[in-house]
């Protein structure tokens, strides 16, 4: 189906010990798919949803936060930057996931989120202390990122049959982005935008106090939801099912050290890792400050929130649908990614030309063109995430899924951090962010075009298990 089967014969040998019967047929390990897999997937996805929502709390309401807490544009950028910074100790979480399993790693990540959201929601009148607690809480929430963004392929392989893996990966991976999208909607709807007109001093003080109270409601609500999820994870979240769902799930994997050696020496993996991490990393930073980017185009805080919401929701819905198609038509990951990034390059170019400063040579700027171009960018880039994850695992199998996706999500957040770092210096004219987004899509498209795909895990499940 368009796949290039390129692996050595030794790599294709089954890693499971099988016994040979007198009729020369192999006895495969007993496998079973459990109904509880949907509960496990639901808990993981909801935790990822809340991690994304907490991370993107401040970008959609940045104008209100500036008035209520005295934040600056640099403060907003630093709050968004806490997500990528949380990936600095990513290798510790990958080691924990590889050695102790998903349950221990999930409990630790959920605990960090509870403490982080709790710190942010402490009601204080001293704004200087409040700002430090908010920054600290955002950082603790960012430390949960390596788990919720890297573990979806491990969860899908551990619990789901081969014909459901891409769909499970899509749901687990994209719910984090959906949480960030909902913050675009909830934040501006709950927290009023600051009144741009001149108010008497007493009225201005009342407006600031009202905005601060509404922000506090959002912080309390997010803390409550994270606490309930933490309790659910502690009560029930097994590391693995009693019996594996497939041959690949039961097969032996490389050690922690051997996995990194395999990844760093695999040129094809490095190619596809850059094709994923550059556009996804830049998109994360771009969407985190979308309100600031669209302000020169006279787009209100609420309208910017709706644009960010629908662009991310579109990517999540299409991504799950495409993943379901990939489960039924296996071996077409490269073709799907080529189509996605062709569309991403065209739509991001359209957006960039639309938002150029007034020079008489750009495309007309209307609400329809702005909404359409932003939504298409989100659809094409975000829907590629589960396809990339599945392609990573197939390319470097038998490297453990958590380690593989931990490396690429770290690279993605590295590019997000670099983008936001430059934003702290160049925050007067933000049109350069749109150019970065367009260039990253074109760069990824070229790498995917040159990439030579292989499906070693699929070979084991489809052919060895027959």
Short mmCIF file of C-alpha atoms in Angstrom, two decimals:
data_model
loop_
_atom_site.label_atom_id
_atom_site.label_comp_id
_atom_site.label_asym_id
_atom_site.label_seq_id
_atom_site.Cartn_x
_atom_site.Cartn_y
_atom_site.Cartn_z
CA UNK A 1 0.00 0.00 0.00
CA UNK A 2 2.72 2.48 -0.88
CA UNK A 3 5.07 1.28 1.88
CA UNK A 4 8.71 0.55 1.35
CA UNK A 5 9.63 -2.45 3.44
CA UNK A 6 13.25 -1.75 4.31
CA UNK A 7 14.72 -3.62 7.25
CA UNK A 8 17.25 -6.32 7.75
CA UNK A 9 16.19 -9.91 8.22
CA UNK A 10 17.52 -9.85 11.80
CA UNK A 11 15.30 -6.89 12.63
CA UNK A 12 12.28 -8.76 11.25
CA UNK A 13 12.83 -11.81 13.42
CA UNK A 14 10.12 -12.09 16.08
CA UNK A 15 11.43 -11.13 19.51
CA UNK A 16 9.02 -13.46 21.27
CA UNK A 17 9.97 -16.96 22.10
CA UNK A 18 7.71 -19.30 20.13
CA UNK A 19 7.41 -23.05 20.27
CA UNK A 20 7.17 -25.39 17.30
CA UNK A 21 4.51 -28.06 17.31
CA UNK A 22 4.73 -31.40 15.52
CA UNK A 23 2.70 -30.02 12.60
CA UNK A 24 5.35 -27.29 12.15
CA UNK A 25 2.94 -24.49 13.10
CA UNK A 26 3.95 -21.75 15.52
CA UNK A 27 2.13 -21.26 18.80
CA UNK A 28 1.75 -17.53 19.28
CA UNK A 29 1.42 -15.87 22.68
CA UNK A 30 -2.11 -15.61 24.00
CA UNK A 31 -3.47 -12.13 23.32
CA UNK A 32 -6.68 -10.41 24.35
CA UNK A 33 -8.27 -6.97 24.02
CA UNK A 34 -10.03 -5.72 27.16
CA UNK A 35 -13.04 -3.40 27.31
CA UNK A 36 -11.37 -1.47 30.13
CA UNK A 37 -8.96 -0.06 27.53
CA UNK A 38 -11.51 2.69 26.83
CA UNK A 39 -11.50 3.74 30.48
CA UNK A 40 -7.71 3.87 30.48
CA UNK A 41 -7.73 5.88 27.27
CA UNK A 42 -10.37 8.22 28.69
CA UNK A 43 -8.43 8.95 31.89
CA UNK A 44 -5.21 9.56 30.00
CA UNK A 45 -6.91 11.78 27.43
CA UNK A 46 -8.73 13.85 30.05
CA UNK A 47 -5.49 14.45 31.93
CA UNK A 48 -3.87 15.57 28.68
CA UNK A 49 -6.90 17.77 28.02
CA UNK A 50 -6.47 19.55 31.36
CA UNK A 51 -2.70 19.87 30.94
CA UNK A 52 -3.23 21.65 27.63
CA UNK A 53 -5.97 23.86 29.09
CA UNK A 54 -3.85 24.92 32.07
CA UNK A 55 -0.86 25.61 29.81
CA UNK A 56 -2.90 27.92 27.57
CA UNK A 57 -4.75 29.74 30.35
CA UNK A 58 -3.09 33.12 29.90
CA UNK A 59 -2.58 33.64 26.17
CA UNK A 60 -6.30 34.01 25.29
CA UNK A 61 -6.86 36.52 28.14
CA UNK A 62 -3.53 38.32 27.98
CA UNK A 63 -5.10 41.79 27.79
CA UNK A 64 -7.19 41.12 30.88
CA UNK A 65 -4.23 39.59 32.75
CA UNK A 66 -2.11 42.64 31.99
CA UNK A 67 -4.71 44.90 33.58
CA UNK A 68 -5.59 42.65 36.54
CA UNK A 69 -2.12 41.45 37.56
CA UNK A 70 0.21 43.94 35.92
CA UNK A 71 1.57 41.38 33.47
CA UNK A 72 3.62 42.55 30.50
CA UNK A 73 3.94 40.95 27.07
CA UNK A 74 7.15 39.34 28.30
CA UNK A 75 5.27 37.87 31.29
CA UNK A 76 2.69 36.33 28.97
CA UNK A 77 5.44 34.89 26.77
CA UNK A 78 7.20 33.47 29.83
CA UNK A 79 3.98 31.83 31.05
CA UNK A 80 3.57 30.14 27.67
CA UNK A 81 7.29 29.26 27.76
CA UNK A 82 6.74 27.27 30.97
CA UNK A 83 5.37 24.46 28.79
CA UNK A 84 8.58 23.94 26.79
CA UNK A 85 10.74 24.55 29.87
CA UNK A 86 8.92 21.69 31.59
CA UNK A 87 10.47 19.36 29.00
CA UNK A 88 14.02 19.98 30.23
CA UNK A 89 13.97 16.89 32.52
CA UNK A 90 12.08 14.87 29.91
CA UNK A 91 14.61 11.99 30.00
CA UNK A 92 13.74 11.34 33.67
CA UNK A 93 10.08 10.86 32.79
CA UNK A 94 11.01 8.62 29.84
CA UNK A 95 13.22 6.52 32.10
CA UNK A 96 10.43 6.26 34.66
CA UNK A 97 7.95 5.28 31.95
CA UNK A 98 10.31 2.64 30.59
CA UNK A 99 11.24 1.14 33.98
CA UNK A 100 8.12 1.59 36.12
CA UNK A 101 5.32 1.73 33.56
CA UNK A 102 2.51 4.13 32.85
CA UNK A 103 0.80 4.02 36.25
CA UNK A 104 3.68 5.49 38.26
CA UNK A 105 4.45 8.07 35.59
CA UNK A 106 0.81 9.12 35.33
CA UNK A 107 0.43 9.50 39.08
CA UNK A 108 3.54 11.68 39.27
CA UNK A 109 2.40 13.86 36.37
CA UNK A 110 -1.10 14.25 37.82
CA UNK A 111 0.37 15.16 41.21
CA UNK A 112 2.54 17.87 39.65
CA UNK A 113 -0.55 19.28 37.93
CA UNK A 114 -2.52 19.32 41.18
CA UNK A 115 0.23 21.19 43.02
CA UNK A 116 0.71 23.59 40.10
CA UNK A 117 -2.95 24.49 39.70
CA UNK A 118 -3.29 24.72 43.48
CA UNK A 119 -0.47 27.27 43.71
CA UNK A 120 -2.03 29.39 40.99
CA UNK A 121 -5.43 29.45 42.68
CA UNK A 122 -4.25 30.67 46.12
CA UNK A 123 -6.09 33.98 46.67
CA UNK A 124 -3.55 36.69 47.54
CA UNK A 125 -3.78 40.47 47.52
CA UNK A 126 -0.02 40.87 47.11
CA UNK A 127 0.28 40.83 43.32
CA UNK A 128 4.05 40.35 43.32
CA UNK A 129 3.72 37.10 45.30
CA UNK A 130 0.68 36.08 43.23
CA UNK A 131 2.68 36.47 40.02
CA UNK A 132 5.45 34.23 41.35
CA UNK A 133 2.93 31.56 42.36
CA UNK A 134 1.32 31.72 38.92
CA UNK A 135 4.69 31.29 37.21
CA UNK A 136 5.60 28.42 39.54
CA UNK A 137 2.27 26.72 38.97
CA UNK A 138 2.64 26.99 35.21
CA UNK A 139 6.10 25.41 35.43
CA UNK A 140 4.81 22.46 37.48
CA UNK A 141 2.05 21.93 34.95
CA UNK A 142 4.68 22.01 32.20
CA UNK A 143 6.56 19.19 33.93
CA UNK A 144 3.57 16.93 33.21
CA UNK A 145 3.97 17.60 29.50
CA UNK A 146 6.57 14.87 28.76
CA UNK A 147 4.09 12.21 29.89
CA UNK A 148 0.87 13.43 28.30
CA UNK A 149 2.55 14.30 24.99
CA UNK A 150 4.92 11.32 24.67
CA UNK A 151 2.97 8.35 26.03
CA UNK A 152 0.01 8.07 23.57
CA UNK A 153 1.75 5.51 21.26
CA UNK A 154 2.85 3.47 24.29
CA UNK A 155 -0.70 3.44 25.63
CA UNK A 156 -2.19 2.45 22.26
CA UNK A 157 0.35 -0.35 21.74
CA UNK A 158 -0.10 -1.65 25.30
CA UNK A 159 -3.91 -1.73 25.29
CA UNK A 160 -5.25 -1.70 21.71
CA UNK A 161 -5.29 -4.14 18.79
CA UNK A 162 -3.32 -3.23 15.63
CA UNK A 163 -6.44 -2.10 13.76
CA UNK A 164 -7.25 0.43 16.54
CA UNK A 165 -3.78 1.72 17.40
CA UNK A 166 -3.71 4.82 15.20
CA UNK A 167 -7.17 5.85 16.42
CA UNK A 168 -6.20 5.42 20.08
CA UNK A 169 -2.97 7.34 19.49
CA UNK A 170 -4.93 10.15 17.84
CA UNK A 171 -7.42 10.47 20.71
CA UNK A 172 -4.73 10.38 23.41
CA UNK A 173 -2.41 12.78 21.60
CA UNK A 174 -4.94 15.31 20.30
CA UNK A 175 -6.98 15.78 23.49
CA UNK A 176 -4.13 17.85 24.90
CA UNK A 177 -4.45 20.23 21.96
CA UNK A 178 -8.23 20.23 22.40
CA UNK A 179 -7.74 21.38 25.98
CA UNK A 180 -5.64 24.28 24.76
CA UNK A 181 -8.39 25.05 22.24
CA UNK A 182 -11.07 25.13 24.92
CA UNK A 183 -9.03 27.69 26.85
CA UNK A 184 -9.38 29.95 23.80
CA UNK A 185 -13.12 29.67 24.29
CA UNK A 186 -13.55 29.53 28.07
CA UNK A 187 -11.04 32.23 28.99
CA UNK A 188 -12.48 35.11 26.92
CA UNK A 189 -16.07 34.07 27.72
CA UNK A 190 -15.54 33.99 31.49
CA UNK A 191 -13.00 36.80 31.82
CA UNK A 192 -14.17 40.14 30.37
CA UNK A 193 -11.81 42.09 28.16
CA UNK A 194 -10.59 45.41 29.61
CA UNK A 195 -12.64 48.46 28.67
CA UNK A 196 -10.64 50.52 26.20
CA UNK A 197 -12.46 53.75 27.05
CA UNK A 198 -11.31 56.16 29.73
CA UNK A 199 -13.06 55.52 33.04
CA UNK A 200 -13.20 57.46 36.30
CA UNK A 201 -10.71 56.21 38.86
CA UNK A 202 -13.31 54.46 41.03
CA UNK A 203 -14.92 52.75 38.04
CA UNK A 204 -11.52 51.61 36.80
CA UNK A 205 -10.74 50.06 40.18
CA UNK A 206 -14.06 48.20 40.15
CA UNK A 207 -13.38 46.94 36.63
CA UNK A 208 -9.94 45.64 37.61
CA UNK A 209 -11.33 43.92 40.71
CA UNK A 210 -14.10 42.32 38.65
CA UNK A 211 -11.63 41.02 36.06
CA UNK A 212 -9.39 39.66 38.81
CA UNK A 213 -12.34 37.85 40.40
CA UNK A 214 -13.30 36.27 37.08
CA UNK A 215 -9.72 35.08 36.50
CA UNK A 216 -9.76 33.56 39.97
CA UNK A 217 -12.92 31.62 39.07
CA UNK A 218 -11.09 30.09 36.09
CA UNK A 219 -8.13 29.13 38.30
CA UNK A 220 -10.41 27.52 40.92
CA UNK A 221 -12.30 25.55 38.25
CA UNK A 222 -9.12 24.21 36.65
CA UNK A 223 -7.74 23.18 40.04
CA UNK A 224 -10.96 21.32 40.89
CA UNK A 225 -11.01 19.38 37.62
CA UNK A 226 -7.32 18.44 37.89
CA UNK A 227 -7.82 17.26 41.48
CA UNK A 228 -10.69 14.97 40.46
CA UNK A 229 -8.59 13.46 37.66
CA UNK A 230 -5.68 12.91 40.04
CA UNK A 231 -8.00 11.01 42.40
CA UNK A 232 -9.28 8.90 39.48
CA UNK A 233 -5.73 8.05 38.31
CA UNK A 234 -4.69 7.02 41.82
CA UNK A 235 -7.84 4.92 42.21
CA UNK A 236 -7.54 3.13 38.88
CA UNK A 237 -4.91 3.36 36.17
CA UNK A 238 -3.05 0.06 35.53
CA UNK A 239 0.30 0.03 33.80
CA UNK A 240 -0.69 -2.79 31.42
CA UNK A 241 -3.43 -5.37 30.82
CA UNK A 242 -3.08 -8.95 32.10
CA UNK A 243 -2.59 -10.20 28.53
CA UNK A 244 -1.15 -8.20 25.60
CA UNK A 245 -3.45 -7.21 22.71
CA UNK A 246 -0.95 -8.10 19.95
CA UNK A 247 2.39 -9.71 19.16
CA UNK A 248 4.12 -6.32 19.05
CA UNK A 249 2.79 -5.42 22.50
CA UNK A 250 4.30 -8.58 23.99
CA UNK A 251 7.62 -8.42 22.18
CA UNK A 252 10.91 -7.56 23.80
CA UNK A 253 12.17 -3.97 23.43
CA UNK A 254 15.62 -2.42 23.46
CA UNK A 255 17.15 -1.16 26.68
CA UNK A 256 17.11 2.50 27.66
CA UNK A 257 20.72 3.10 26.58
CA UNK A 258 20.48 1.03 23.40
CA UNK A 259 17.32 2.92 22.41
CA UNK A 260 19.06 6.28 22.43
CA UNK A 261 21.98 4.89 20.45
CA UNK A 262 19.55 3.49 17.88
CA UNK A 263 17.64 6.76 17.61
CA UNK A 264 20.66 9.04 17.29
CA UNK A 265 22.28 6.81 14.67
CA UNK A 266 19.15 6.42 12.52
CA UNK A 267 19.27 9.12 9.84
CA UNK A 268 15.72 8.40 8.64
CA UNK A 269 14.40 8.89 12.16
CA UNK A 270 16.23 12.20 12.52
CA UNK A 271 14.71 13.36 9.23
CA UNK A 272 11.15 12.59 10.20
CA UNK A 273 11.72 13.87 13.76
CA UNK A 274 12.67 17.29 12.38
CA UNK A 275 9.72 17.17 9.98
CA UNK A 276 7.46 16.78 13.02
CA UNK A 277 9.13 18.93 15.64
CA UNK A 278 9.81 22.12 13.65
CA UNK A 279 6.23 22.91 12.48
CA UNK A 280 4.55 21.55 15.63
CA UNK A 281 6.91 23.47 17.89
CA UNK A 282 6.41 26.72 16.01
CA UNK A 283 2.64 26.19 15.84
CA UNK A 284 2.50 25.75 19.64
CA UNK A 285 4.34 29.01 20.25
CA UNK A 286 2.35 30.79 17.55
CA UNK A 287 -1.02 29.69 18.93
CA UNK A 288 0.02 30.53 22.49
CA UNK A 289 0.34 34.22 21.58
CA UNK A 290 -2.30 34.28 18.83
CA UNK A 291 -4.12 37.17 20.48
CA UNK A 292 -0.95 39.27 20.32
CA UNK A 293 -0.37 38.33 16.67
CA UNK A 294 -3.89 39.28 15.56
CA UNK A 295 -4.15 42.49 17.59
CA UNK A 296 -2.57 44.64 14.79
CA UNK A 297 -5.27 43.30 12.45
CA UNK A 298 -7.85 44.81 14.83
CA UNK A 299 -9.06 41.39 15.96
CA UNK A 300 -10.59 41.47 19.43
CA UNK A 301 -9.61 39.15 22.28
CA UNK A 302 -12.88 37.21 21.92
CA UNK A 303 -12.55 36.85 18.13
CA UNK A 304 -8.94 35.70 18.48
CA UNK A 305 -10.15 33.14 21.00
CA UNK A 306 -12.76 31.80 18.57
CA UNK A 307 -10.17 31.59 15.78
CA UNK A 308 -7.77 29.65 18.01
CA UNK A 309 -10.59 27.42 19.22
CA UNK A 310 -11.91 26.40 15.81
CA UNK A 311 -8.46 25.95 14.28
CA UNK A 312 -7.47 23.51 17.03
CA UNK A 313 -10.83 21.74 17.19
CA UNK A 314 -10.73 21.27 13.42
CA UNK A 315 -7.28 19.71 13.66
CA UNK A 316 -8.38 17.34 16.43
CA UNK A 317 -11.56 16.18 14.66
CA UNK A 318 -9.85 15.68 11.31
CA UNK A 319 -6.87 14.00 13.00
CA UNK A 320 -9.05 11.37 14.64
CA UNK A 321 -10.91 10.79 11.39
CA UNK A 322 -7.68 10.42 9.41
CA UNK A 323 -6.29 8.07 12.05
CA UNK A 324 -9.35 5.85 11.70
CA UNK A 325 -8.77 5.80 7.95
CA UNK A 326 -5.10 4.90 8.52
CA UNK A 327 -6.17 1.97 10.70
CA UNK A 328 -8.27 0.57 7.86
CA UNK A 329 -5.74 1.36 5.08
CA UNK A 330 -2.37 0.52 6.57
CA UNK A 331 0.97 1.46 5.05
CA UNK A 332 -0.06 4.91 3.76
CA UNK A 333 1.37 7.19 6.47
CA UNK A 334 3.82 8.99 4.21
CA UNK A 335 1.18 9.73 1.58
CA UNK A 336 -1.19 11.09 4.23
CA UNK A 337 1.53 13.34 5.66
CA UNK A 338 2.45 14.65 2.21
CA UNK A 339 -1.15 15.67 1.60
CA UNK A 340 -1.44 17.29 5.02
CA UNK A 341 1.68 19.42 4.72
CA UNK A 342 0.94 20.44 1.18
CA UNK A 343 -2.28 21.91 2.54
CA UNK A 344 -0.47 23.38 5.57
CA UNK A 345 2.07 25.15 3.37
CA UNK A 346 -0.61 26.68 1.15
CA UNK A 347 -2.88 27.78 4.03
CA UNK A 348 -0.03 29.26 6.12
CA UNK A 349 1.20 31.17 3.07
CA UNK A 350 -2.32 32.52 2.59
CA UNK A 351 -2.45 33.60 6.25
CA UNK A 352 0.95 35.27 6.09
CA UNK A 353 0.14 37.28 2.98
CA UNK A 354 -3.22 38.26 4.44
CA UNK A 355 -1.67 39.64 7.64
CA UNK A 356 1.19 41.57 6.02
CA UNK A 357 1.48 45.24 7.00
CA UNK A 358 -0.48 47.58 4.74
CA UNK A 359 1.61 47.84 1.60
CA UNK A 360 -1.00 47.50 -1.15
CA UNK A 361 0.43 44.19 -2.39
CA UNK A 362 -1.04 41.66 0.04
CA UNK A 363 -4.27 39.72 -0.02
CA UNK A 364 -7.43 41.39 1.31
CA UNK A 365 -7.92 41.07 5.05
CA UNK A 366 -11.46 40.09 6.00
CA UNK A 367 -12.95 38.12 8.86
CA UNK A 368 -13.74 35.25 6.48
CA UNK A 369 -10.19 34.97 5.09
CA UNK A 370 -8.63 35.26 8.55
CA UNK A 371 -10.88 32.60 10.06
CA UNK A 372 -10.51 30.25 7.09
CA UNK A 373 -6.73 30.45 6.81
CA UNK A 374 -6.15 30.02 10.57
CA UNK A 375 -8.55 27.10 10.79
CA UNK A 376 -6.94 25.36 7.82
CA UNK A 377 -3.48 25.78 9.35
CA UNK A 378 -4.68 24.11 12.54
CA UNK A 379 -6.44 21.31 10.69
CA UNK A 380 -3.51 20.37 8.47
CA UNK A 381 -0.74 20.57 11.09
CA UNK A 382 -2.47 19.20 14.18
CA UNK A 383 -4.12 16.31 12.36
CA UNK A 384 -0.63 15.09 11.40
CA UNK A 385 0.42 14.42 15.02
CA UNK A 386 -0.90 10.83 15.37
CA UNK A 387 0.34 9.98 11.86
CA UNK A 388 3.82 11.14 12.82
CA UNK A 389 3.72 9.17 16.07
CA UNK A 390 2.78 5.97 14.30
CA UNK A 391 5.47 6.52 11.67
CA UNK A 392 8.11 7.10 14.36
CA UNK A 393 7.31 3.79 16.02
CA UNK A 394 7.32 1.89 12.74
CA UNK A 395 10.64 3.44 11.71
CA UNK A 396 12.67 2.62 14.83
CA UNK A 397 10.93 -0.50 16.16
CA UNK A 398 11.82 -2.19 18.59
CA UNK A 399 12.76 1.02 20.42
CA UNK A 400 10.15 1.59 23.20
CA UNK A 401 7.33 3.90 22.18
CA UNK A 402 7.68 6.21 25.16
CA UNK A 403 11.36 6.87 24.53
CA UNK A 404 10.87 7.46 20.80
CA UNK A 405 8.05 9.95 21.23
CA UNK A 406 9.77 11.51 24.22
CA UNK A 407 12.69 12.49 22.00
CA UNK A 408 10.52 14.05 19.28
CA UNK A 409 8.25 15.92 21.70
CA UNK A 410 11.35 17.28 23.44
CA UNK A 411 12.62 18.54 20.09
CA UNK A 412 9.21 20.07 19.37
CA UNK A 413 9.21 21.93 22.68
CA UNK A 414 12.80 22.99 22.07
CA UNK A 415 11.67 24.82 18.94
CA UNK A 416 8.70 26.27 20.83
CA UNK A 417 11.05 27.54 23.51
CA UNK A 418 13.40 29.05 20.93
CA UNK A 419 10.51 30.84 19.24
CA UNK A 420 9.19 32.27 22.51
CA UNK A 421 12.71 33.23 23.57
CA UNK A 422 13.09 35.37 20.46
CA UNK A 423 9.62 36.75 21.12
CA UNK A 424 10.87 38.34 24.34
CA UNK A 425 13.24 40.47 22.24
CA UNK A 426 11.15 41.03 19.10
CA UNK A 427 7.61 41.65 20.36
CA UNK A 428 6.74 44.96 18.70
CA UNK A 429 5.99 43.60 15.21
CA UNK A 430 4.92 39.95 15.26
CA UNK A 431 4.47 39.39 11.53
CA UNK A 432 7.73 37.40 11.56
CA UNK A 433 5.92 34.63 13.48
CA UNK A 434 3.65 34.01 10.48
CA UNK A 435 6.71 33.74 8.21
CA UNK A 436 8.27 31.23 10.61
CA UNK A 437 5.10 29.13 10.49
CA UNK A 438 5.05 29.12 6.69
CA UNK A 439 8.73 28.26 6.43
CA UNK A 440 8.40 25.40 8.90
CA UNK A 441 5.57 23.83 6.88
CA UNK A 442 7.58 24.00 3.66
CA UNK A 443 10.65 22.57 5.43
CA UNK A 444 8.61 19.64 6.78
CA UNK A 445 7.04 18.97 3.38
CA UNK A 446 10.48 18.61 1.78
CA UNK A 447 11.72 16.24 4.49
CA UNK A 448 8.63 14.04 4.21
CA UNK A 449 9.04 13.92 0.44
CA UNK A 450 12.63 12.64 0.83
CA UNK A 451 11.79 10.22 3.64
CA UNK A 452 11.90 6.46 2.93
CA UNK A 453 9.22 4.72 5.01
CA UNK A 454 9.26 1.25 6.56
CA UNK A 455 6.77 -0.70 8.70
CA UNK A 456 8.67 -3.17 10.89
CA UNK A 457 6.12 -3.27 13.74
CA UNK A 458 3.26 -3.75 11.27
CA UNK A 459 5.22 -6.57 9.63
CA UNK A 460 5.48 -8.35 12.97
CA UNK A 461 1.78 -8.01 13.75
CA UNK A 462 0.40 -8.80 10.30
CA UNK A 463 2.77 -11.42 8.93
CA UNK A 464 4.54 -13.06 11.88
CA UNK A 465 1.30 -13.48 13.83
CA UNK A 466 -0.51 -15.12 10.90
#
